[in-house]
Short mmCIF file of C-alpha atoms in Angstrom, two decimals:
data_model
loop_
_atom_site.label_atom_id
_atom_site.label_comp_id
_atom_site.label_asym_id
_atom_site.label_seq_id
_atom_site.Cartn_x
_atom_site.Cartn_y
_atom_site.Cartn_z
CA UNK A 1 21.03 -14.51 2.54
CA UNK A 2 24.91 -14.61 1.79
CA UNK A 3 24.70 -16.65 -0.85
CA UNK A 4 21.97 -14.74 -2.77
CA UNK A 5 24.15 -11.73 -2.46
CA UNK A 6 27.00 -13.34 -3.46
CA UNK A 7 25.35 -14.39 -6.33
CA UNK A 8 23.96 -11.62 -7.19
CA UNK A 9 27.74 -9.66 -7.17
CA UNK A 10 28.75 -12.03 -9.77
CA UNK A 11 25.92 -10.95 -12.10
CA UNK A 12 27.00 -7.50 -11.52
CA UNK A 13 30.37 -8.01 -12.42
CA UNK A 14 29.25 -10.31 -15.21
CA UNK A 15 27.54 -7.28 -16.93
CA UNK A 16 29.82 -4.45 -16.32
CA UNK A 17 33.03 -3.92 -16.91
CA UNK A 18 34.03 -2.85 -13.53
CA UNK A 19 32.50 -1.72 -10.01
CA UNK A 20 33.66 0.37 -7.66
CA UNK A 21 33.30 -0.55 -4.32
CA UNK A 22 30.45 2.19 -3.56
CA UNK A 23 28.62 0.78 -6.81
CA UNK A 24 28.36 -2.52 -5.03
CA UNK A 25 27.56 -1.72 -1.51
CA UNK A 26 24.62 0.55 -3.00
CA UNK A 27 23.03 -2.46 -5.36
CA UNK A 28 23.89 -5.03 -2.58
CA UNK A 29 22.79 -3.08 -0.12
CA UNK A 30 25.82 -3.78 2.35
CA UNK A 31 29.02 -1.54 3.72
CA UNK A 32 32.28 -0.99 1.42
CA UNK A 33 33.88 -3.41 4.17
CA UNK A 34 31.72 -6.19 3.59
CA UNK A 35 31.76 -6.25 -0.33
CA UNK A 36 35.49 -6.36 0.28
CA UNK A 37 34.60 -9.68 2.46
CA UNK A 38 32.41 -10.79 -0.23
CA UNK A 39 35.11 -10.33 -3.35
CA UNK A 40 37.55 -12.06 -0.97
CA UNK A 41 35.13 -15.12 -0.36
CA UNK A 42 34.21 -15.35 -3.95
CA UNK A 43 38.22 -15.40 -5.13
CA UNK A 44 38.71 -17.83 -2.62
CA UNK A 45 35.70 -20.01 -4.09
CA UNK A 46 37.62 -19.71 -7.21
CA UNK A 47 35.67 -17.25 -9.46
CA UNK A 48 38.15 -14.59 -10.54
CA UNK A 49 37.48 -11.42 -8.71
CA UNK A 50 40.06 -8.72 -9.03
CA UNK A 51 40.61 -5.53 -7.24
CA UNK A 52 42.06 -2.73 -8.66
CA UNK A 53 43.62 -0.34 -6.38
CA UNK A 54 43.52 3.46 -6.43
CA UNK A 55 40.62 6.05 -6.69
CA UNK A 56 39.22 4.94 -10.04
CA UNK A 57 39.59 1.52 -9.10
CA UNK A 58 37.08 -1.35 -8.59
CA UNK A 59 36.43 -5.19 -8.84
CA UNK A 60 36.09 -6.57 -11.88
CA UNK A 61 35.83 -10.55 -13.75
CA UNK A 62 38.80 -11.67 -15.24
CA UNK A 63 39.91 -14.64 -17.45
CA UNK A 64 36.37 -14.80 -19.27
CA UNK A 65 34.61 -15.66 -16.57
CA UNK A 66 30.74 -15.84 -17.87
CA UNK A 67 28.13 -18.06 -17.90
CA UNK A 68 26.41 -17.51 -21.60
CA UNK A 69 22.65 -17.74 -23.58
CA UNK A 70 23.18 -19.85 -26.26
CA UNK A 71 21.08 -19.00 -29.36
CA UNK A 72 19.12 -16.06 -28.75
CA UNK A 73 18.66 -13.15 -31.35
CA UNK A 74 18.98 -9.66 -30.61
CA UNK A 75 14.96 -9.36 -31.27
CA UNK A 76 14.56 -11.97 -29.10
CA UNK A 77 16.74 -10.72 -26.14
CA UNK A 78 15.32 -7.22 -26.64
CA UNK A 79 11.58 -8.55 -26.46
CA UNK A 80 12.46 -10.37 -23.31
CA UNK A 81 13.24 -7.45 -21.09
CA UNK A 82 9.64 -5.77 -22.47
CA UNK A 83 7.59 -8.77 -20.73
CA UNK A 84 7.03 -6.56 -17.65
CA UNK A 85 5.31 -3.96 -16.65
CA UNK A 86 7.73 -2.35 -13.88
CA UNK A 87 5.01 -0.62 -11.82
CA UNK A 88 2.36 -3.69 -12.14
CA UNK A 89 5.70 -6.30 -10.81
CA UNK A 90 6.10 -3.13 -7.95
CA UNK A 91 2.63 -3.43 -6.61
CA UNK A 92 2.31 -7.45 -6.49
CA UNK A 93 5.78 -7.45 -4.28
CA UNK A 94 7.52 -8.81 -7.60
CA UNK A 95 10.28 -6.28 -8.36
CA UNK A 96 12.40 -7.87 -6.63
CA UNK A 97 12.49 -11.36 -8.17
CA UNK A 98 12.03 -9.23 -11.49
CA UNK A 99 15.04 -7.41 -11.43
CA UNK A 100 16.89 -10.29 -10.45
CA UNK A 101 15.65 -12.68 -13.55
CA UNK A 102 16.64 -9.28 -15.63
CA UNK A 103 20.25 -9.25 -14.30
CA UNK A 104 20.65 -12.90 -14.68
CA UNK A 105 19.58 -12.88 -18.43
CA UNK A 106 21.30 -9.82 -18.60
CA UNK A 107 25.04 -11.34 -17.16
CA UNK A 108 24.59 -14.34 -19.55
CA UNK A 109 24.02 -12.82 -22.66
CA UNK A 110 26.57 -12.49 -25.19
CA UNK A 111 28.86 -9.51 -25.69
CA UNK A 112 27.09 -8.47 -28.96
CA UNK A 113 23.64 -8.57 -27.22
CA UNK A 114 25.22 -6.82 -23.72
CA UNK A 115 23.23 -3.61 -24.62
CA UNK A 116 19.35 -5.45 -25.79
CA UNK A 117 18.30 -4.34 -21.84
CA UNK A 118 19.48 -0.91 -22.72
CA UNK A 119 17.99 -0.41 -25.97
CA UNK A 120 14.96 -1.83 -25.32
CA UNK A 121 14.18 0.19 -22.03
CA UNK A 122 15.17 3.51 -23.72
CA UNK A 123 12.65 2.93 -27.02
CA UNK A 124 9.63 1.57 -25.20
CA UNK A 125 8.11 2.43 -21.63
CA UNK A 126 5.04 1.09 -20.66
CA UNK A 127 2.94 3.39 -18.41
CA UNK A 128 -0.26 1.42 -17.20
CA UNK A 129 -2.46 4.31 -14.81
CA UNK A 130 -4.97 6.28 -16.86
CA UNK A 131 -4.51 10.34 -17.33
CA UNK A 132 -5.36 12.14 -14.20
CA UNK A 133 -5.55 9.68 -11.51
CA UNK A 134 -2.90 9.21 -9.70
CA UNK A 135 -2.02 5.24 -9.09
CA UNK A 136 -3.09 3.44 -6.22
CA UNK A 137 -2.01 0.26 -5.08
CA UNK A 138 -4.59 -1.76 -3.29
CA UNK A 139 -2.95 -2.62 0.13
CA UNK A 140 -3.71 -7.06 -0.44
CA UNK A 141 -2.97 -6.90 -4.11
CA UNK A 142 0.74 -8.60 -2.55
CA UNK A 143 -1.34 -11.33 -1.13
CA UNK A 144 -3.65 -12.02 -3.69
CA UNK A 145 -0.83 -12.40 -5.89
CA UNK A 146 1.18 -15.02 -4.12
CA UNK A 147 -2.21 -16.97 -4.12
CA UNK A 148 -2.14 -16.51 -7.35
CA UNK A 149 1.08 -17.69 -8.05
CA UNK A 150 0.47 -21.12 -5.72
CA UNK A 151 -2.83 -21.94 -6.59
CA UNK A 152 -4.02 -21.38 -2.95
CA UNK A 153 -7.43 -20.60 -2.19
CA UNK A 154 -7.90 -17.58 -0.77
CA UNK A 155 -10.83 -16.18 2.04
CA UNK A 156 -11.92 -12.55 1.50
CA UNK A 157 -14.57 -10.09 2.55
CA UNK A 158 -15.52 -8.35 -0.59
CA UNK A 159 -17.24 -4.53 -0.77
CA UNK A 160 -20.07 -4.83 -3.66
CA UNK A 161 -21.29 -2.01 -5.39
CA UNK A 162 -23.94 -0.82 -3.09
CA UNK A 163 -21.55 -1.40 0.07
CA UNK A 164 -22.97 -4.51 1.00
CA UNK A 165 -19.75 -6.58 2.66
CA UNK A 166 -19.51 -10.37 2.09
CA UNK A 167 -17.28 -13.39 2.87
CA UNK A 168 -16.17 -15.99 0.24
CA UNK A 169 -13.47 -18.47 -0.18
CA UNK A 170 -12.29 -17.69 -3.39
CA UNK A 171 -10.04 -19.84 -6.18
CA UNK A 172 -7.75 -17.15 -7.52
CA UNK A 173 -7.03 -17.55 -11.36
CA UNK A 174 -5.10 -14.59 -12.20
CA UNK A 175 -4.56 -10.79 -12.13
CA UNK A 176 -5.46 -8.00 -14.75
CA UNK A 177 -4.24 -4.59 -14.19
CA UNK A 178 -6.66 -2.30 -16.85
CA UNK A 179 -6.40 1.37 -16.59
CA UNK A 180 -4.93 1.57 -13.48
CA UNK A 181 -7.49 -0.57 -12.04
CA UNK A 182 -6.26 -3.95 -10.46
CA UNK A 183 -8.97 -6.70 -11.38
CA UNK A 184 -9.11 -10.44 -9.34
CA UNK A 185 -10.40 -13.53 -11.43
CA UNK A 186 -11.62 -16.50 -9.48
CA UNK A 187 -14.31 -18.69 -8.70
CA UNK A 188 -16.10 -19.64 -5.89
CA UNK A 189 -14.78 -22.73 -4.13
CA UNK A 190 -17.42 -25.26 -4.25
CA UNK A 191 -19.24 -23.43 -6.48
CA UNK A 192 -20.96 -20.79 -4.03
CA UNK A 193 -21.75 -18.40 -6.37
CA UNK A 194 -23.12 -20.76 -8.94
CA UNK A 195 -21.92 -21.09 -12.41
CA UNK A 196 -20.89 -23.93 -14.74
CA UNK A 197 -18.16 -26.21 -14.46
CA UNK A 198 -16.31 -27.30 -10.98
CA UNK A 199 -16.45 -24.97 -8.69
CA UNK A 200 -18.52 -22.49 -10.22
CA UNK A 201 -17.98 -19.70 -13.09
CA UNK A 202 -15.65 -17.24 -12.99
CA UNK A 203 -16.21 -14.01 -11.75
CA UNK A 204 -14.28 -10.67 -11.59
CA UNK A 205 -13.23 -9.11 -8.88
CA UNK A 206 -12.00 -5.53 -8.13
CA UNK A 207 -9.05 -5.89 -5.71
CA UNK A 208 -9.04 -2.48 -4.13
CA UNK A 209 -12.71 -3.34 -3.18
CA UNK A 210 -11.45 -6.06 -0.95
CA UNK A 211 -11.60 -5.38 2.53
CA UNK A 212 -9.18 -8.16 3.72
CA UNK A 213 -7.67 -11.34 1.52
CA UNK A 214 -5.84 -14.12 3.65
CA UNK A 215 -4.34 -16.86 1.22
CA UNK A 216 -5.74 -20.62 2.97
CA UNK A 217 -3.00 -23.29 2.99
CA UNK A 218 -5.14 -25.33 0.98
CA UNK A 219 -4.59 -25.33 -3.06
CA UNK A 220 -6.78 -25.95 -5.44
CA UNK A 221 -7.00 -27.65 -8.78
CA UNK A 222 -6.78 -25.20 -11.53
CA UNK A 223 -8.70 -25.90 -14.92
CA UNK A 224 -5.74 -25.95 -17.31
CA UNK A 225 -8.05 -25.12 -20.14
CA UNK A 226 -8.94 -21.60 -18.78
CA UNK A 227 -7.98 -18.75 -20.86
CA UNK A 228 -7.52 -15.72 -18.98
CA UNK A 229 -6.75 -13.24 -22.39
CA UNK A 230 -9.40 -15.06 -24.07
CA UNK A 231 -11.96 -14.65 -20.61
CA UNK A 232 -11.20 -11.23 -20.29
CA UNK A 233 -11.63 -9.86 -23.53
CA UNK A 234 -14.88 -11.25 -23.64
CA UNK A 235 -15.76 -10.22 -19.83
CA UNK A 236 -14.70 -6.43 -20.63
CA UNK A 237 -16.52 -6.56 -23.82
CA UNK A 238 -20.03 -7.47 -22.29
CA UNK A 239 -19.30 -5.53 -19.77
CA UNK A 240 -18.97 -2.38 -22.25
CA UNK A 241 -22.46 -2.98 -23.99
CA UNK A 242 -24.32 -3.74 -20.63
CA UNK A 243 -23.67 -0.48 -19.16
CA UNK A 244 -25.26 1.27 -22.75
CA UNK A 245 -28.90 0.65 -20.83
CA UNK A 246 -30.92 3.75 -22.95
CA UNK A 247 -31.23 5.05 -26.42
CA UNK A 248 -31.22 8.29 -28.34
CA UNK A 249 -32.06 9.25 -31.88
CA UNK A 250 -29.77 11.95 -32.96
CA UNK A 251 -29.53 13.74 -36.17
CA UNK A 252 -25.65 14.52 -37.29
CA UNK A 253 -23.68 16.86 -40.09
CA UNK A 254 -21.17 15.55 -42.04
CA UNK A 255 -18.80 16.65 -39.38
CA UNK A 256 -21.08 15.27 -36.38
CA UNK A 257 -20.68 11.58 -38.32
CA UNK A 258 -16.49 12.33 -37.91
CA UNK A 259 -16.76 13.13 -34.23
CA UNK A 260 -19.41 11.36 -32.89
CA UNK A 261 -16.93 8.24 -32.31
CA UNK A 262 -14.63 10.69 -30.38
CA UNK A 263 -17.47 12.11 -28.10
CA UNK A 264 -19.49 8.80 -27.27
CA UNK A 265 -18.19 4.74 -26.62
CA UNK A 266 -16.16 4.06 -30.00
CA UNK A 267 -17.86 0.63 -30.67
CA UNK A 268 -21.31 1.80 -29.88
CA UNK A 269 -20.97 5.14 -32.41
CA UNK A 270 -19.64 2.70 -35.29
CA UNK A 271 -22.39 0.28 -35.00
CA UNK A 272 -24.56 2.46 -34.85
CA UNK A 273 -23.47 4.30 -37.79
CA UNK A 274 -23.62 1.29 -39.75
CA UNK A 275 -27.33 1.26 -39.23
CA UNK A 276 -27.91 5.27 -39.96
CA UNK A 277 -29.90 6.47 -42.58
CA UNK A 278 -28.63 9.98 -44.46
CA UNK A 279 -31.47 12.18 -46.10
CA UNK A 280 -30.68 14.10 -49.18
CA UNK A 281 -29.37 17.37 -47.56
CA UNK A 282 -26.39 15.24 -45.88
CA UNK A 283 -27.39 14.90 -42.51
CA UNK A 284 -27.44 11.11 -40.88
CA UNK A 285 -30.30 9.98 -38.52
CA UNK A 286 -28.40 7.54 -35.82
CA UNK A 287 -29.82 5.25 -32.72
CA UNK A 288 -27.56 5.51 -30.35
CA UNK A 289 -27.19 3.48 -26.98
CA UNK A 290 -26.01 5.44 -24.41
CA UNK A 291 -25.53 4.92 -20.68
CA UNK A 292 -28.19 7.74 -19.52
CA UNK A 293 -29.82 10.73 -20.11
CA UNK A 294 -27.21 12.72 -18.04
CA UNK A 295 -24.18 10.94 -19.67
CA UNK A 296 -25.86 11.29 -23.33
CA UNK A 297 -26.21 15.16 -22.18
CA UNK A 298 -22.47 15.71 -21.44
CA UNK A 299 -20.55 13.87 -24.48
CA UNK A 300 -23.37 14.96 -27.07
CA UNK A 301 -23.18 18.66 -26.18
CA UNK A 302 -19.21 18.50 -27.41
CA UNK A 303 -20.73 18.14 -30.79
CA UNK A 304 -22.26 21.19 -30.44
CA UNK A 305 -24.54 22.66 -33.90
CA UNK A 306 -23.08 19.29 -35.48
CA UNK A 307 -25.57 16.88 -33.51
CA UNK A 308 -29.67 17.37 -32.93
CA UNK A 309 -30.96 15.27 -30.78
CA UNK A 310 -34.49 14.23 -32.05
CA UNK A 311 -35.67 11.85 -29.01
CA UNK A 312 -36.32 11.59 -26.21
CA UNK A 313 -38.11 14.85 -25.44
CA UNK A 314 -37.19 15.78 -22.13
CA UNK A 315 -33.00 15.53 -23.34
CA UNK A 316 -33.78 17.28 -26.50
CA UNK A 317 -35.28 20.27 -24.34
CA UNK A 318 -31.89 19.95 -22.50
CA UNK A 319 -29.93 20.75 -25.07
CA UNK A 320 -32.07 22.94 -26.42
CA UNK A 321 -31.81 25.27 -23.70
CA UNK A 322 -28.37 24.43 -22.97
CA UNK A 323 -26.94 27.56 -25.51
CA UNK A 324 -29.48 29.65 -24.02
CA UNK A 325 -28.04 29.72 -20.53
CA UNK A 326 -24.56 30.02 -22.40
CA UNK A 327 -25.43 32.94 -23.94
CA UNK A 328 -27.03 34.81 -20.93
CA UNK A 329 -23.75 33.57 -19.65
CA UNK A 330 -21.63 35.93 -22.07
CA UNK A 331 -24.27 38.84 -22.07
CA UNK A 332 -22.91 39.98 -18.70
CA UNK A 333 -19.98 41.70 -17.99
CA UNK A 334 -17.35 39.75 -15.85
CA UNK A 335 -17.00 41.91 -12.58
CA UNK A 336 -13.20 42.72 -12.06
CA UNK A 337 -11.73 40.85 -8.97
CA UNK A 338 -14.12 38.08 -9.29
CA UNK A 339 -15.14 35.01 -11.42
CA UNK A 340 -18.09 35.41 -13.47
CA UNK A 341 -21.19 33.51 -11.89
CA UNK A 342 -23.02 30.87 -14.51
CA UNK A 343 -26.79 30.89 -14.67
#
């Protein structure tokens, strides 16, 4: 515990000029007194600590005292401190060991490259949560992670969809943290849940749907040609055309055609759109696959006189009476005092 302190003192003092003794305590985490024992220890040891005395003073390196990164650009050194993604490092129980990798790179860089952590951080942030949910941390993402990390297997009691609870012992492959939503990839050990290969296929796994994780002592062999990028961009791309289940034939504007890629799933409007026929007065017939009636309902109506739905029937009646209840809306005179009621 000393030693990792002391350690990490001479990284502060490595990358700053000077410290008071209140800087120190606060980053160590320790009393004034002991980061006096500390400094003493460490001059002892022989690295050059020196106090200055009075109220500006502080401890500080002297005689050149730095351990150096030998042929890294400034590109280089300011890509490295964008390789992670504070909040995600937060939630696995990583911040720690994050921040100290940053302040070791940090101490041994060169004096022309002292400020690549600075300018990086203050030119690019990297906010993972989606708008308007707030971020939550699923209480075992710390535990799945550390299986992760050792290639333990790991026994859980997963929540499907329908609430249905079940029990597997799982071989963790790796973590993806998309829109604020933390995602497990493993495989069944022994190839439970079928699937090719050993051990069975991969299979995601939301981790705030697990109900308990305990990492097994027992490791397993991981399949060194396993591409998690590659896997998941091919996962999340299925995924996005298996929940388009339905289809609706839409007639659009000139202006519909612009927004109908803002209103609906972006790769489903451009395929489609690809395959539209446009008559001679302008206006574009278009297939659409949607995820339902009710969904199609809600982003089609944003296109407003731009978009006629032609098929099926019963959504086309929808929106057909959708302006009329609008406009019954409007006929009435709000009541002071109190919110207008809709029809």
């Amino acid at each position: 515990m000393r030693a990792a302190r002391l350690i990490k003192m001479v990284l502060l003092l490595q990358t700053r000029r000077s410290m008071t003794a209140a800087e120190l305590a606060e980053h160590l985490e320790v009393s004034e007194r002991t980061v006096a024992r500390d400094a003493l220890a460490l001059s002892e040891a022989g690295i050059p600590v020196y106090a200055d005395r009075g109220r500006t003073g502080g401890y500080r390196l002297v005689g050149g005292y730095r351990t150096r990164l030998t042929g890294l650009g400034r590109d280089e050194a300011e890509a490295l401190f964008l390789s992670g993604v504070p909040g995600a490092l937060r939630d696995m129980g990583l911040a720690d060991a994050a921040s100290a990798a940053r302040l070791k790179v940090a101490a041994a860089l060169t004096p022309e490259l002292a400020d690549a952590p600075r300018s990086a951080a203050q030119r690019f942030h990297l906010d993972t949560p989606a708008w308007w949910q707030p971020p939550e941390t699923p209480g075992g993402l710390p535990a799945v992670a550390g299986a992760v990390w050792d290639d333990r297997r790991l026994a859980v009691r997963y929540r499907r969809r329908g609430g249905e609870e079940v029990e597997r012992t799982l071989e963790p492959y790796g973590l993806v943290l998309k829109a604020g939503v933390w995602y497990l990839v493993a495989r069944a050990a022994g190839g439970a849940e079928g699937g090719r290969g050993p051990g069975g296929g991969h299979r995601v796994y939301r981790v705030d749907r697990l109900v308990s994780a305990e990492p097994l002592a027992e490791r397993f062999a991981r399949d060194e040609g396993f591409d998690l990028p590659a896997f998941w961009e091919e996962r999340a791309a299925s995924f996005a055309r298996s929940i388009l289940r339905e289809t609706v034939v839409v007639r659009l504007t000139g202006a519909g055609v612009r927004a109908l890629r803002y209103a609906v799933d972006r790769a489903a409007a451009e395929e489609a759109l690809e395959r539209a026929e446009t008559d001679g007065r302008g206006r574009t017939t278009v297939t659409l696959p949607v995820e339902s009636q009710d969904v199609a309902y809600t982003q089609l109506l944003a296109l407003g006189p731009e978009c006629e739905v032609l098929e099926p029937p019963a959504l086309r009646e929808r929106m057909a009476r959708a302006p009329e209840r609008t406009a019954a809306l409007y006929r009435r005179a709000p009541r002071r005092g109190a919110p207008a009621q809709g029809g």
